[in-house]
Short mmCIF file of C-alpha atoms in Angstrom, two decimals:
data_model
loop_
_atom_site.label_atom_id
_atom_site.label_comp_id
_atom_site.label_asym_id
_atom_site.label_seq_id
_atom_site.Cartn_x
_atom_site.Cartn_y
_atom_site.Cartn_z
CA MET A 12 0.00 0.00 0.00
CA THR A 13 1.35 3.43 -0.93
CA ILE A 14 1.74 6.21 1.61
CA ASP A 15 -1.06 8.14 -0.08
CA ALA A 16 -3.37 5.13 0.05
CA GLU A 17 -2.56 4.64 3.72
CA LEU A 18 -3.23 8.30 4.51
CA LEU A 19 -6.45 8.22 2.56
CA GLU A 20 -7.62 5.15 4.43
CA ARG A 21 -6.86 6.77 7.76
CA PHE A 22 -8.69 9.90 6.66
CA HIS A 23 -11.71 7.79 5.77
CA ARG A 24 -11.60 6.39 9.29
CA GLY A 25 -11.89 9.94 10.62
CA ASP A 26 -8.29 11.00 11.05
CA GLU A 27 -8.30 14.60 9.83
CA ARG A 28 -4.57 14.92 10.34
CA SER A 29 -4.06 12.41 7.58
CA PHE A 30 -5.84 14.72 5.21
CA GLU A 31 -3.53 17.56 6.18
CA GLU A 32 -0.60 15.27 5.57
CA LEU A 33 -1.97 14.40 2.14
CA MET A 34 -2.24 18.09 1.38
CA ARG A 35 1.29 18.74 2.48
CA ARG A 36 2.53 15.99 0.21
CA HIS A 37 0.88 17.39 -2.91
CA GLU A 38 -0.02 21.05 -2.42
CA ASP A 39 3.14 22.59 -3.84
CA ARG A 40 2.96 20.67 -7.09
CA ILE A 41 -0.75 21.34 -7.49
CA PHE A 42 -0.22 25.03 -6.74
CA ALA A 43 2.62 25.20 -9.28
CA VAL A 44 0.48 23.71 -12.04
CA CYS A 45 -2.42 26.01 -11.17
CA LEU A 46 -0.14 29.03 -11.16
CA ARG A 47 1.42 28.17 -14.50
CA THR A 48 -2.01 27.56 -15.96
CA LEU A 49 -3.89 30.52 -14.52
CA GLY A 50 -1.10 33.04 -14.40
CA ASN A 51 -1.75 34.67 -11.07
CA ARG A 52 -1.27 33.60 -7.49
CA GLU A 53 -4.69 34.43 -6.17
CA ASP A 54 -6.49 32.37 -8.78
CA ALA A 55 -3.91 29.63 -8.37
CA LEU A 56 -4.52 29.50 -4.64
CA ASP A 57 -8.27 29.38 -5.23
CA ALA A 58 -7.85 26.55 -7.70
CA THR A 59 -5.56 24.68 -5.31
CA GLN A 60 -8.13 25.09 -2.57
CA GLU A 61 -10.88 23.85 -4.84
CA THR A 62 -8.77 20.86 -5.80
CA PHE A 63 -8.25 19.81 -2.20
CA LEU A 64 -11.83 20.58 -1.33
CA THR A 65 -12.76 18.12 -4.05
CA LEU A 66 -10.41 15.58 -2.49
CA TYR A 67 -11.98 16.19 0.91
CA ARG A 68 -15.50 15.78 -0.39
CA LYS A 69 -14.97 13.11 -2.97
CA SER A 70 -12.03 11.10 -1.79
CA ARG A 71 -14.29 8.08 -1.42
CA THR A 72 -14.96 8.27 -5.14
CA PHE A 73 -11.26 7.85 -5.85
CA ARG A 74 -11.10 4.39 -7.28
CA GLY A 75 -7.37 3.92 -7.30
CA ARG A 76 -7.14 3.39 -11.04
CA SER A 77 -4.34 5.91 -11.09
CA SER A 78 -2.13 7.32 -8.39
CA LEU A 79 -3.65 9.93 -6.09
CA ALA A 80 -1.21 12.47 -7.52
CA THR A 81 -2.52 11.82 -11.02
CA TRP A 82 -6.10 12.11 -9.75
CA LEU A 83 -5.30 15.42 -8.05
CA TYR A 84 -3.58 16.80 -11.13
CA ARG A 85 -6.63 15.84 -13.14
CA VAL A 86 -8.94 17.61 -10.74
CA ALA A 87 -6.68 20.66 -10.75
CA VAL A 88 -6.56 20.78 -14.54
CA ASN A 89 -10.35 20.56 -14.73
CA VAL A 90 -10.70 23.30 -12.14
CA CYS A 91 -8.26 25.51 -14.05
CA TYR A 92 -9.98 24.90 -17.38
CA ASP A 93 -13.28 25.84 -15.79
CA ARG A 94 -11.85 29.07 -14.47
CA LEU A 95 -10.24 29.92 -17.79
CA ARG A 96 -13.51 29.25 -19.56
CA LYS A 97 -15.34 31.64 -17.33
CA GLY A 98 -12.59 34.17 -17.75
CA ARG A 99 -13.05 35.58 -14.32
CA ARG A 100 -12.10 34.91 -10.78
CA HIS A 101 -14.15 32.81 -8.47
CA PRO A 102 -12.67 33.20 -5.03
CA THR A 103 -13.96 30.50 -2.74
CA VAL A 104 -12.79 32.24 0.41
CA PRO A 105 -11.63 35.77 1.02
CA LEU A 106 -7.89 35.97 0.67
CA ASP A 107 -7.39 39.09 2.74
CA ASP A 108 -4.48 37.48 4.47
CA LEU A 109 -2.43 37.94 1.35
CA THR A 110 -2.24 41.62 2.08
CA GLU A 111 -0.98 41.17 5.59
CA PRO A 112 2.60 42.28 6.00
CA ALA A 113 3.69 39.34 8.13
CA ASP A 114 4.46 37.20 5.11
CA THR A 115 8.19 37.53 5.14
CA ASP A 116 8.91 35.26 2.23
CA THR A 117 6.41 36.78 -0.19
CA ALA A 118 8.94 39.16 -1.61
CA ALA A 119 11.40 36.36 -2.15
CA ALA A 120 8.79 34.26 -3.91
CA PHE A 121 7.88 37.06 -6.28
CA ASP A 122 11.50 37.96 -6.87
CA THR A 123 12.21 34.41 -7.92
CA ALA A 124 9.25 34.39 -10.27
CA GLU A 125 10.56 37.53 -11.92
CA LEU A 126 13.92 36.03 -12.78
CA ARG A 127 12.65 35.17 -16.26
CA PRO A 128 9.64 37.41 -16.84
CA ASP A 129 9.94 36.91 -20.59
CA VAL A 130 9.52 33.17 -20.20
CA GLU A 131 6.65 33.60 -17.77
CA ARG A 132 4.94 35.88 -20.25
CA ALA A 133 5.59 33.61 -23.23
CA LEU A 134 4.25 30.64 -21.30
CA ALA A 135 1.19 32.60 -20.22
CA GLU A 136 0.41 33.42 -23.84
CA LEU A 137 0.32 29.81 -24.96
CA PRO A 138 -3.07 28.22 -25.55
CA PRO A 139 -4.04 26.55 -22.26
CA SER A 140 -3.99 23.06 -23.70
CA PHE A 141 -0.39 23.55 -24.84
CA ARG A 142 0.57 25.41 -21.67
CA ILE A 143 -0.69 22.61 -19.45
CA ALA A 144 1.05 19.92 -21.48
CA VAL A 145 4.34 21.82 -21.46
CA THR A 146 4.00 22.57 -17.76
CA LEU A 147 3.34 18.96 -16.81
CA PHE A 148 6.13 17.56 -18.97
CA ASP A 149 8.90 20.15 -19.02
CA LEU A 150 8.36 21.81 -15.66
CA GLU A 151 6.80 19.10 -13.51
CA ASP A 152 8.75 16.27 -15.15
CA LEU A 153 5.77 13.97 -15.36
CA PRO A 154 6.00 11.02 -17.77
CA LEU A 155 3.98 11.11 -20.96
CA ASP A 156 1.68 8.27 -19.97
CA GLU A 157 0.76 9.99 -16.71
CA ILE A 158 0.03 13.24 -18.55
CA SER A 159 -2.07 11.21 -20.94
CA GLN A 160 -4.13 10.00 -17.97
CA ILE A 161 -4.38 13.45 -16.43
CA LEU A 162 -5.56 15.10 -19.62
CA ASP A 163 -7.47 12.06 -20.80
CA ILE A 164 -5.94 12.22 -24.25
CA PRO A 165 -3.71 9.80 -26.17
CA VAL A 166 0.04 9.92 -25.61
CA GLY A 167 0.52 11.01 -29.22
CA THR A 168 -1.67 14.05 -28.62
CA VAL A 169 0.29 14.85 -25.48
CA LYS A 170 3.55 14.75 -27.46
CA SER A 171 2.08 16.92 -30.17
CA ARG A 172 0.88 19.52 -27.67
CA ILE A 173 4.25 19.63 -25.96
CA TYR A 174 6.08 20.00 -29.25
CA ARG A 175 3.78 22.68 -30.60
CA GLY A 176 3.73 24.44 -27.26
CA ARG A 177 7.51 24.66 -27.22
CA ARG A 178 7.52 25.89 -30.78
CA LEU A 179 5.09 28.69 -29.95
CA LEU A 180 7.05 29.49 -26.82
CA ALA A 181 10.26 29.86 -28.83
CA ASP A 182 8.51 32.09 -31.37
CA ALA A 183 7.14 34.26 -28.58
CA LEU A 184 10.53 34.58 -26.94
CA ARG A 185 12.09 35.61 -30.24
CA ASN A 186 9.37 38.19 -30.74
CA PHE A 187 9.95 39.63 -27.29
CA ARG A 188 13.61 40.03 -28.09
CA ALA A 189 13.13 41.35 -31.61
CA PRO A 190 12.15 44.96 -30.73
CA ALA A 191 15.48 45.45 -29.01
CA ASP A 192 17.33 44.32 -32.13
CA HIS A 193 15.30 46.22 -34.70
CA PRO A 194 14.17 49.83 -34.63
CA SER A 195 10.44 50.25 -34.50
CA ASP A 196 8.41 51.70 -37.35
CA GLU A 197 8.08 54.92 -35.43
CA ASP A 198 11.83 55.29 -35.44
CA HIS A 199 11.75 55.28 -39.21
CA ALA A 200 8.95 57.80 -39.43
CA MET B 3 10.48 16.96 -49.61
CA HIS B 4 10.25 14.59 -46.68
CA ASP B 5 8.25 14.15 -43.56
CA HIS B 6 9.92 16.04 -40.78
CA ASP B 7 10.63 13.69 -37.94
CA TYR B 8 9.29 15.62 -34.99
CA ASP B 9 9.88 12.73 -32.60
CA LEU B 10 13.52 12.71 -33.59
CA ILE B 11 13.79 16.48 -33.23
CA ALA B 12 12.21 16.31 -29.77
CA ALA B 13 14.49 13.44 -28.76
CA LEU B 14 17.53 15.44 -29.78
CA ALA B 15 16.32 18.59 -28.07
CA GLU B 16 15.62 16.66 -24.88
CA GLU B 17 19.03 15.00 -25.13
CA ARG B 18 17.54 11.54 -24.96
CA LEU B 19 19.88 10.19 -27.62
CA THR B 20 23.47 9.19 -27.12
CA GLY B 21 26.38 7.81 -29.11
CA GLU B 22 25.84 6.58 -32.61
CA GLU B 23 22.10 7.14 -32.40
CA ARG B 24 22.64 10.79 -31.66
CA ARG B 25 25.25 11.20 -34.38
CA ARG B 26 22.95 9.73 -37.00
CA ALA B 27 20.04 11.87 -35.82
CA GLU B 28 22.13 15.02 -36.04
CA GLN B 29 23.18 14.11 -39.55
CA THR B 30 19.58 13.57 -40.60
CA ILE B 31 18.40 16.81 -39.06
CA GLY B 32 21.40 18.69 -40.45
CA ARG B 33 20.34 17.86 -43.99
CA CYS B 34 16.97 19.57 -43.55
CA ALA B 35 16.74 23.31 -43.00
CA VAL B 36 13.23 23.12 -41.59
CA CYS B 37 14.26 20.38 -39.16
CA SER B 38 17.28 22.39 -38.04
CA ASP B 39 15.08 25.40 -37.39
CA GLU B 40 12.64 23.23 -35.47
CA LEU B 41 15.45 21.76 -33.38
CA GLU B 42 16.74 25.21 -32.57
CA ALA B 43 13.26 26.33 -31.49
CA GLN B 44 12.79 23.26 -29.31
CA ARG B 45 16.16 23.83 -27.67
CA LEU B 46 15.47 27.51 -27.10
CA ALA B 47 12.13 26.71 -25.47
CA LEU B 48 13.58 23.99 -23.28
CA GLN B 49 16.46 26.17 -22.19
CA ALA B 50 14.03 28.92 -21.25
CA LEU B 51 11.68 26.57 -19.44
CA HIS B 52 14.49 24.99 -17.46
CA SER B 53 15.67 28.41 -16.38
CA MET B 54 12.38 29.02 -14.59
CA SER B 55 12.18 28.53 -10.88
CA HIS B 56 9.59 26.23 -9.39
CA PRO B 57 6.86 28.35 -7.84
CA ARG B 58 5.97 27.68 -4.27
CA MET B 59 3.39 28.96 -1.90
CA THR B 60 4.29 31.63 0.59
CA ASP B 61 3.77 30.91 4.27
CA ILE B 62 0.65 33.05 4.31
CA GLU B 63 -0.76 31.36 1.24
CA ARG B 64 -0.10 27.97 2.77
CA GLN B 65 -1.78 28.98 6.02
CA THR B 66 -4.73 30.36 4.11
CA LEU B 67 -5.10 27.15 2.17
CA HIS B 68 -4.97 24.95 5.25
CA ARG B 69 -7.25 27.17 7.28
CA SER B 70 -9.85 27.27 4.53
CA LEU B 71 -9.90 23.49 4.35
CA ARG B 72 -9.79 22.80 8.05
CA ARG B 73 -13.55 23.14 8.28
CA PRO B 74 -14.74 22.48 4.78
CA THR B 75 -18.42 22.72 4.13
CA ALA B 76 -18.57 19.12 3.14
CA SER B 77 -20.87 18.18 5.94
CA ARG B 78 -23.56 20.55 4.74
CA SER B 79 -26.49 18.66 3.31
CA PRO B 80 -26.86 19.08 -0.40
CA ARG B 81 -29.43 21.70 -1.14
CA TRP B 82 -31.58 19.27 -3.07
CA VAL B 83 -31.82 17.09 -0.02
CA ARG B 84 -32.89 19.98 2.17
CA LEU B 85 -35.41 21.25 -0.32
CA ALA B 86 -36.50 17.94 -1.70
CA PRO B 87 -39.81 17.64 0.17
CA ALA B 88 -40.98 20.98 -1.16
CA PHE B 89 -39.79 20.52 -4.69
CA ALA B 90 -40.26 16.84 -5.05
CA ALA B 91 -43.55 16.66 -6.79
CA ALA B 92 -42.61 19.38 -9.22
CA ALA B 93 -39.20 17.90 -9.81
CA ALA B 94 -40.40 14.89 -11.70
CA LEU B 95 -42.36 17.07 -14.09
CA VAL B 96 -39.61 19.64 -14.40
CA ALA B 97 -37.18 16.84 -15.05
CA VAL B 98 -39.14 15.84 -18.06
CA PHE B 99 -39.51 19.32 -19.45
CA GLY B 100 -36.00 20.32 -18.42
CA VAL B 101 -34.31 17.37 -20.01
CA VAL B 102 -36.37 17.62 -23.14
CA ALA B 103 -35.69 21.34 -23.33
CA ILE B 104 -32.00 20.77 -23.15
CA LEU B 105 -31.79 17.59 -25.11
CA GLN B 106 -33.85 18.52 -28.05
CA PRO B 107 -33.29 18.30 -31.78
CA GLY B 108 -32.59 21.19 -34.04
CA GLY B 109 -30.36 23.14 -31.73
CA THR B 110 -27.10 24.70 -32.61
CA GLY B 111 -25.07 22.58 -30.31
CA ARG B 112 -24.18 19.05 -29.89
CA ASN B 113 -25.01 15.61 -30.94
CA VAL B 114 -26.44 13.49 -28.24
CA GLU B 115 -26.50 9.78 -28.43
CA SER B 116 -28.43 8.08 -25.73
CA VAL B 117 -27.25 4.57 -25.20
CA GLN B 118 -27.83 1.68 -22.88
CA ARG B 119 -24.74 1.02 -20.87
CA GLY B 120 -23.87 -2.63 -20.85
CA GLU B 121 -23.97 -5.19 -23.53
CA THR B 122 -26.76 -3.83 -25.62
CA PHE B 123 -25.98 -0.43 -26.94
CA GLU B 124 -28.66 1.34 -28.84
CA THR B 125 -27.68 4.56 -30.44
CA VAL B 126 -30.13 7.29 -30.96
CA SER B 127 -29.56 10.85 -31.98
CA SER B 128 -30.63 14.14 -30.75
CA VAL B 129 -29.00 17.46 -30.17
CA LEU B 130 -27.97 18.96 -26.92
CA GLN B 131 -28.99 22.49 -27.48
CA GLY B 132 -27.08 25.39 -26.13
CA THR B 133 -25.22 28.36 -27.41
CA GLY B 134 -22.52 27.27 -25.09
CA LYS B 135 -21.29 29.28 -22.15
CA GLU B 136 -18.24 27.15 -22.55
CA GLN B 137 -17.47 28.90 -25.80
CA ASP B 138 -17.50 32.39 -24.42
CA ASP B 139 -13.89 32.41 -23.49
CA THR B 140 -12.67 34.08 -26.60
CA SER B 141 -10.44 36.30 -24.56
CA THR B 142 -7.87 33.59 -24.32
CA GLY B 143 -8.56 32.43 -27.84
CA GLN B 144 -7.96 28.93 -26.77
CA GLU B 145 -8.83 25.44 -27.67
CA TYR B 146 -12.10 25.00 -25.92
CA ALA B 147 -13.51 22.64 -28.38
CA PRO B 148 -17.18 22.52 -27.57
CA ALA B 149 -18.39 19.10 -26.68
CA SER B 150 -19.34 17.72 -30.03
CA THR B 151 -20.65 14.36 -29.02
CA VAL B 152 -22.53 13.57 -25.89
CA THR B 153 -23.54 10.03 -25.24
CA THR B 154 -25.79 9.63 -22.27
CA ALA B 155 -26.25 6.30 -20.68
CA ALA B 156 -29.80 5.21 -20.26
CA ALA B 157 -29.62 5.69 -16.57
CA ALA B 158 -31.08 9.07 -15.85
CA THR B 159 -32.46 9.53 -12.42
CA ALA B 160 -34.96 11.98 -11.07
CA MET B 161 -35.71 13.15 -7.60
CA ALA B 162 -38.59 11.44 -5.91
CA PRO B 163 -40.87 13.22 -3.41
CA ASP B 164 -38.90 11.96 -0.47
CA GLY B 165 -35.67 13.24 -1.96
CA ALA B 166 -34.49 9.78 -2.86
CA GLU B 167 -33.37 8.98 -6.31
CA GLU B 168 -35.90 7.23 -8.36
CA SER B 169 -36.39 6.06 -11.88
CA SER B 170 -34.30 5.60 -14.93
CA VAL B 171 -34.77 5.69 -18.61
CA ALA B 172 -34.46 2.95 -21.12
CA PRO B 173 -32.75 3.98 -24.32
CA VAL B 174 -34.90 6.65 -25.82
CA ASP B 175 -34.75 8.68 -28.94
CA LEU B 176 -34.96 12.14 -27.51
CA ALA B 177 -35.51 13.54 -30.95
CA SER B 178 -38.79 11.83 -31.33
CA THR B 179 -39.89 10.68 -27.93
CA ASP B 180 -43.10 11.91 -26.40
CA ILE B 181 -42.93 13.58 -23.04
CA GLY B 182 -45.38 11.14 -21.52
CA PRO B 183 -43.45 7.95 -22.16
CA PHE B 184 -40.23 9.73 -21.31
CA ALA B 185 -41.67 10.75 -17.97
CA ASP B 186 -42.67 7.17 -17.36
CA SER B 187 -39.22 5.96 -18.16
CA LEU B 188 -37.73 8.46 -15.76
CA ARG B 189 -39.86 7.03 -13.01
CA GLN B 190 -38.51 3.56 -13.42
CA SER B 191 -35.62 2.43 -11.33
CA ALA B 192 -32.25 2.15 -12.95
CA PRO B 193 -30.06 -0.72 -11.93
CA GLU B 194 -27.34 0.54 -9.65
CA GLU B 195 -24.59 -0.56 -11.97
CA GLU B 196 -25.99 1.56 -14.77
CA ARG B 197 -25.73 4.84 -12.93
CA ARG B 198 -22.72 4.42 -10.76
CA ASP B 199 -20.94 7.55 -11.87
CA ALA B 200 -24.06 9.71 -11.83
CA THR B 201 -24.95 8.57 -8.33
CA ARG B 202 -21.43 9.06 -7.09
CA CYS B 203 -20.96 12.52 -8.59
CA ALA B 204 -24.47 13.81 -7.96
CA SER B 205 -24.02 13.35 -4.24
CA ASP B 206 -22.10 16.59 -4.13
CA SER B 207 -23.71 18.40 -7.01
CA ASN B 208 -24.41 21.55 -5.04
CA THR B 209 -20.73 22.35 -5.44
CA TYR B 210 -21.48 23.76 -8.85
CA THR B 211 -24.89 25.34 -8.56
CA ASP B 212 -27.49 26.33 -6.05
CA GLU B 213 -30.23 24.96 -8.22
CA THR B 214 -32.10 21.81 -7.42
CA LEU B 215 -30.85 18.74 -9.22
CA ILE B 216 -33.63 17.30 -11.29
CA ALA B 217 -31.98 14.55 -13.27
CA SER B 218 -28.64 12.89 -13.75
CA ALA B 219 -27.15 10.39 -16.13
CA ASP B 220 -23.92 8.59 -16.88
CA ALA B 221 -22.60 9.90 -20.15
CA THR B 222 -19.77 9.99 -22.58
CA VAL B 223 -18.83 13.49 -23.67
CA ASP B 224 -16.38 13.83 -26.50
CA GLY B 225 -15.46 10.24 -25.92
CA LYS B 226 -14.73 10.73 -22.23
CA PRO B 227 -16.66 9.05 -19.42
CA SER B 228 -18.76 11.79 -17.87
CA VAL B 229 -21.82 12.53 -15.82
CA VAL B 230 -24.58 14.86 -16.94
CA LEU B 231 -26.53 16.67 -14.22
CA VAL B 232 -29.65 18.51 -15.27
CA TYR B 233 -30.97 21.58 -13.51
CA GLY B 234 -33.72 24.02 -14.36
CA SER B 235 -31.53 26.46 -16.24
CA GLU B 236 -28.59 24.37 -17.33
CA ALA B 237 -26.99 21.00 -17.59
CA ILE B 238 -23.51 20.48 -16.28
CA VAL B 239 -21.07 17.83 -17.34
CA LEU B 240 -18.62 16.34 -14.88
CA ASP B 241 -15.51 14.25 -15.41
CA ALA B 242 -16.66 10.81 -14.28
CA GLU B 243 -13.28 9.99 -12.81
CA THR B 244 -12.98 13.02 -10.55
CA CYS B 245 -16.54 14.41 -10.53
CA THR B 246 -15.16 17.81 -11.46
CA LEU B 247 -16.77 20.24 -13.85
CA THR B 248 -15.85 20.06 -17.51
CA LEU B 249 -18.73 21.76 -19.27
CA ARG B 250 -21.80 23.89 -18.65
CA VAL B 251 -24.62 23.90 -21.13
CA PRO B 252 -27.43 26.41 -20.68
CA ALA B 253 -30.96 25.27 -21.35
CA GLY B 254 -32.06 26.31 -24.77
#
């Protein structure tokens, strides 16, 4: 029995601490995927919360056909797609705490994210289906067959989305750099 | 002219090839200008992606997440359970009209094939009408392919007066069925094994709407196992594996 399965079983027997432990084991990866997909921290945190709320409410529906991590990624991707479809935020709880000054490592987290703003921007501009595939494969290092399960598409489609996503990403990066190399039309006017 | 070997290009970019295999691949790619350009793009993208840091939650974000889930609202009774006695009698009728309104022919939306889950599949056609809220995300210009094919299992359920699930439908041609017989079929019990996903997912359906659930069915949407939940103003489609939302379809 895997650690996740053991924790889930204990949670089903009423041990709430096991649920917290499950969260701790997966929350960073789920948050990372949500952030890459949605593009802002508040929405990402909402989506992460919704993902774990789904686990809390529906963990008994988890049939163990895949790993719990795969199941959670799948929930997270569905939640993110839903939010992108609606094109607006759906906060599930007020996130006023984010504005509190006590968060000493916030600045560090944002600084790190800004190390490659051009890449962040290029990734954010990819079609979501490509962005998610690239994120899961190139940033989360998940194997193709697991991504295939998460996205519920054939492995060949996963590979195609990754390839095309990278291609678009490279084009976007080149475009970002181009203005610096070439004078704008206004300069010629 | 030749077919560009994108697998080979990706393998080279990801540095999965070594030795002689790699040398031969580089030779092949080197003879094709398009392939060389593709390889360069793949490498540029990978280099950029690998330069990104892994995002992590701040302490405050983590605390917020844990606090919000410490007392989740999971224990709250689904709204349809609380309101069932009042709405029950109407629900069966609304179910009929609601389902027919949504699953009717001639709409602009989607093909619906109602089938019997199990050994005997009968395919019938209809159209799941809806202009598609799911298509309104043009801001991102992304690939939200509208559900083009919806296959509902013949296991719809409706709410009985006591709030319990009741009834099922045999395979019906929604394009031509009369409301009366359809209502009768809804009132029949579906074997448990024919509505496993719908039963499982519908138990927490108030996650997605405050409306009263009036019918549910196992379904296949765009080839994926799904659950269709029908409400007065919309039908929602859930991923059968995770019971999470994948599509909303407004009533026509």
